[in-house]
Coordinates of C-alpha atoms in Angstrom, one line a residue:
X1 CA 38.0 -43.9 -8.8
X2 CA 38.4 -41.0 -6.6
X3 CA 36.5 -40.9 -3.2
X4 CA 34.5 -37.7 -4.3
X5 CA 33.4 -39.6 -7.4
X6 CA 32.4 -42.6 -5.4
X7 CA 30.4 -40.4 -3.1
X8 CA 28.6 -38.7 -6.0
X9 CA 27.7 -42.0 -7.6
X10 CA 26.2 -43.3 -4.1
X11 CA 24.2 -40.1 -4.0
X12 CA 23.0 -40.4 -7.3
X13 CA 21.9 -44.2 -6.7
X14 CA 20.1 -43.0 -3.6
X15 CA 18.2 -40.3 -5.5
X16 CA 17.3 -42.8 -8.2
X17 CA 16.2 -45.2 -5.6
X18 CA 13.9 -42.5 -4.0
X19 CA 12.1 -41.9 -7.3
X20 CA 10.5 -45.2 -7.1
X21 CA 8.3 -44.3 -4.1
X22 CA 4.5 -45.1 -4.5
X23 CA 3.0 -42.5 -6.8
X24 CA 0.4 -40.0 -5.6
X25 CA -3.0 -40.7 -7.3
X26 CA -3.8 -37.7 -9.6
X27 CA -7.6 -37.9 -8.7
X28 CA -6.9 -37.5 -5.0
X29 CA -5.1 -34.1 -5.4
X30 CA -7.4 -31.1 -5.8
X31 CA -6.2 -28.2 -7.7
X32 CA -6.2 -24.7 -6.1
X33 CA -8.6 -22.3 -7.6
X34 CA -8.7 -18.6 -7.6
X35 CA -9.0 -17.0 -4.0
X36 CA -12.5 -16.1 -3.1
X37 CA -13.5 -14.0 -0.2
X38 CA -15.3 -15.6 2.7
X39 CA -17.4 -14.4 5.9
X40 CA -15.0 -12.9 8.5
X41 CA -12.2 -12.0 5.9
X42 CA -11.1 -8.4 6.2
X43 CA -10.6 -6.4 3.1
X44 CA -9.4 -2.8 2.4
X45 CA -11.3 -1.0 -0.3
X46 CA -9.4 1.9 -1.4
X47 CA -11.0 4.5 -3.9
X48 CA -8.1 6.6 -5.4
X49 CA -8.3 10.2 -4.6
X50 CA -11.4 9.6 -2.3
X51 CA -10.0 8.9 1.1
X52 CA -13.5 9.4 2.6
X53 CA -14.9 6.4 0.6
X54 CA -11.9 4.0 1.4
X55 CA -12.4 1.6 4.3
X56 CA -10.9 -1.5 5.9
X57 CA -13.7 -3.6 7.0
X58 CA -14.8 -7.3 7.6
X59 CA -17.0 -9.2 5.5
X60 CA -20.1 -9.8 7.7
X61 CA -21.7 -13.0 8.7
X62 CA -24.1 -12.3 5.9
X63 CA -21.5 -12.2 3.4
X64 CA -21.7 -8.4 2.8
X65 CA -19.7 -5.2 3.2
X66 CA -21.1 -1.7 3.7
X67 CA -19.4 1.3 2.0
X68 CA -20.2 5.0 2.0
X69 CA -22.5 6.0 -0.8
X70 CA -22.5 2.5 -2.0
X71 CA -24.5 0.8 0.8
X72 CA -24.4 -3.0 1.2
X73 CA -22.6 -5.1 -1.4
X74 CA -22.1 -9.0 -1.6
X75 CA -18.6 -9.8 -1.1
X76 CA -18.5 -13.5 0.1
X77 CA -17.8 -15.8 -2.9
X78 CA -16.3 -13.0 -5.0
X79 CA -12.7 -12.6 -6.0
X80 CA -11.0 -9.4 -5.0
X81 CA -11.1 -8.3 -8.7
X82 CA -14.9 -9.0 -8.8
X83 CA -15.4 -7.0 -5.7
X84 CA -13.4 -4.1 -7.3
X85 CA -15.5 -4.2 -10.3
X86 CA -18.7 -4.2 -8.3
X87 CA -17.7 -1.3 -6.1
X88 CA -16.3 0.7 -9.3
X89 CA -19.7 0.2 -11.0
X90 CA -21.8 1.5 -8.0
X91 CA -19.6 4.5 -7.7
X92 CA -19.5 5.3 -11.4
X93 CA -22.6 7.4 -11.3
X94 CA -21.4 9.2 -8.0
X95 CA -17.6 9.6 -8.5
X96 CA -15.7 10.8 -11.5
X97 CA -13.6 7.9 -12.9
X98 CA -13.6 5.8 -9.7
X99 CA -10.5 3.6 -9.5
X100 CA -11.0 1.0 -6.9
X101 CA -8.5 -1.4 -5.3
X102 CA -9.4 -4.3 -3.1
X103 CA -6.7 -5.7 -0.8
X104 CA -7.2 -8.9 1.3
X105 CA -5.9 -7.7 4.9
X106 CA -6.7 -10.8 6.8
X107 CA -8.1 -14.3 5.9
X108 CA -10.4 -15.6 8.6
X109 CA -13.0 -17.4 6.8
X110 CA -11.3 -20.2 5.3
X111 CA -10.9 -22.9 8.0
X112 CA -10.5 -26.5 8.2
X113 CA -11.6 -28.6 11.3
X114 CA -9.8 -31.4 13.1
X115 CA -11.8 -33.3 15.7
X116 CA -11.5 -36.6 17.7
X117 CA -8.5 -38.3 18.9
X118 CA -6.0 -35.7 18.2
X119 CA -3.8 -33.6 20.8
X120 CA -5.4 -30.2 20.0
X121 CA -8.8 -30.5 18.3
X122 CA -10.1 -27.2 16.7
X123 CA -10.6 -24.9 13.8
X124 CA -7.5 -24.0 11.9
X125 CA -7.0 -21.2 9.3
X126 CA -6.5 -22.4 5.7
X127 CA -4.0 -20.0 4.6
X128 CA -2.8 -21.9 1.5
X129 CA -2.8 -25.2 0.1
X130 CA -3.2 -27.8 3.0
X131 CA -3.4 -31.6 3.1
X132 CA -4.8 -34.0 5.7
X133 CA -1.2 -34.7 7.2
X134 CA -0.6 -31.0 7.5
X135 CA -3.9 -30.5 9.3
X136 CA -3.3 -33.3 11.7
X137 CA 0.2 -31.7 12.4
X138 CA -1.5 -28.5 13.2
X139 CA -3.8 -30.4 15.6
X140 CA -0.8 -31.7 17.5
X141 CA -0.8 -35.1 15.9
X142 CA -2.8 -38.3 16.7
X143 CA -3.6 -39.2 20.4
X144 CA -2.2 -42.3 21.8
X145 CA -5.1 -44.4 21.2
X146 CA -6.4 -43.0 17.9
X147 CA -7.7 -45.4 15.1
X148 CA -4.8 -44.7 12.5
X149 CA -6.7 -46.8 9.9
X150 CA -10.0 -45.0 9.9
X151 CA -9.3 -41.3 9.6
X152 CA -12.5 -39.7 7.9
X153 CA -12.5 -36.6 5.7
X154 CA -15.8 -34.8 5.6
X155 CA -15.6 -32.4 2.7
X156 CA -17.7 -29.3 2.7
X157 CA -19.4 -30.4 -0.4
X158 CA -21.0 -33.4 1.4
X159 CA -18.5 -36.2 0.2
X160 CA -16.6 -38.3 2.6
X161 CA -13.5 -40.1 2.3
X162 CA -11.6 -42.5 4.7
X163 CA -7.7 -42.8 4.7
X164 CA -5.1 -44.7 6.6
X165 CA -2.6 -42.6 8.5
X166 CA 0.3 -44.8 7.3
X167 CA -0.7 -44.2 3.7
X168 CA -0.7 -40.5 4.3
X169 CA 2.8 -40.6 5.9
X170 CA 4.2 -43.0 3.2
X171 CA 2.8 -40.7 0.4
X172 CA 0.5 -43.4 -1.0
X173 CA -2.4 -41.1 -0.6
X174 CA -2.7 -37.4 -0.6
X175 CA -5.8 -35.5 0.3
X176 CA -6.0 -31.8 -0.2
X177 CA -8.4 -29.9 2.0
X178 CA -10.8 -27.1 1.1
X179 CA -12.4 -24.4 3.3
X180 CA -15.0 -26.0 5.6
X181 CA -13.6 -29.7 5.4
X182 CA -13.5 -31.6 8.7
X183 CA -10.9 -34.3 9.6
X184 CA -12.4 -36.9 12.1
X185 CA -9.9 -39.0 14.0
X186 CA -11.8 -41.8 15.7

């Protein structure tokens, strides 16, 4: 048997061995839903051939945006397509064949919070899918005397879960975070 075939077989054996890691529980992985605007996000509302009606503006703390001729519109909780439709509907009686595009310029409203015995507690932008281990990494990792076995995840919907750090690292448990969730390390 040639040396390269032997190396290839060894690598295949390692790959097969790795496939026996502890499975991630399906009910513990949240699926990503369609992006919805949040307070403090920045959107660009563009009305085709109407530069005076186009604006780049933040979603206010009350969840609204204000556009010329349209006034206040609810934006928080809507998808960009839903906001496009709402602006288009408001402009339909004022502008001939309004074509509206909403671009998300900055995502500021979706945040997760990490507090307790971590190097850098604080609020962190939730730019895409993030799990507890990634949030802890953004916070600089666990402090020296952190309780590794009692990490609490307080979800924005009011539910609470406790996880063990070693289970997170070993892949036995995966907890996805959503906007507003807080990770507490005692």
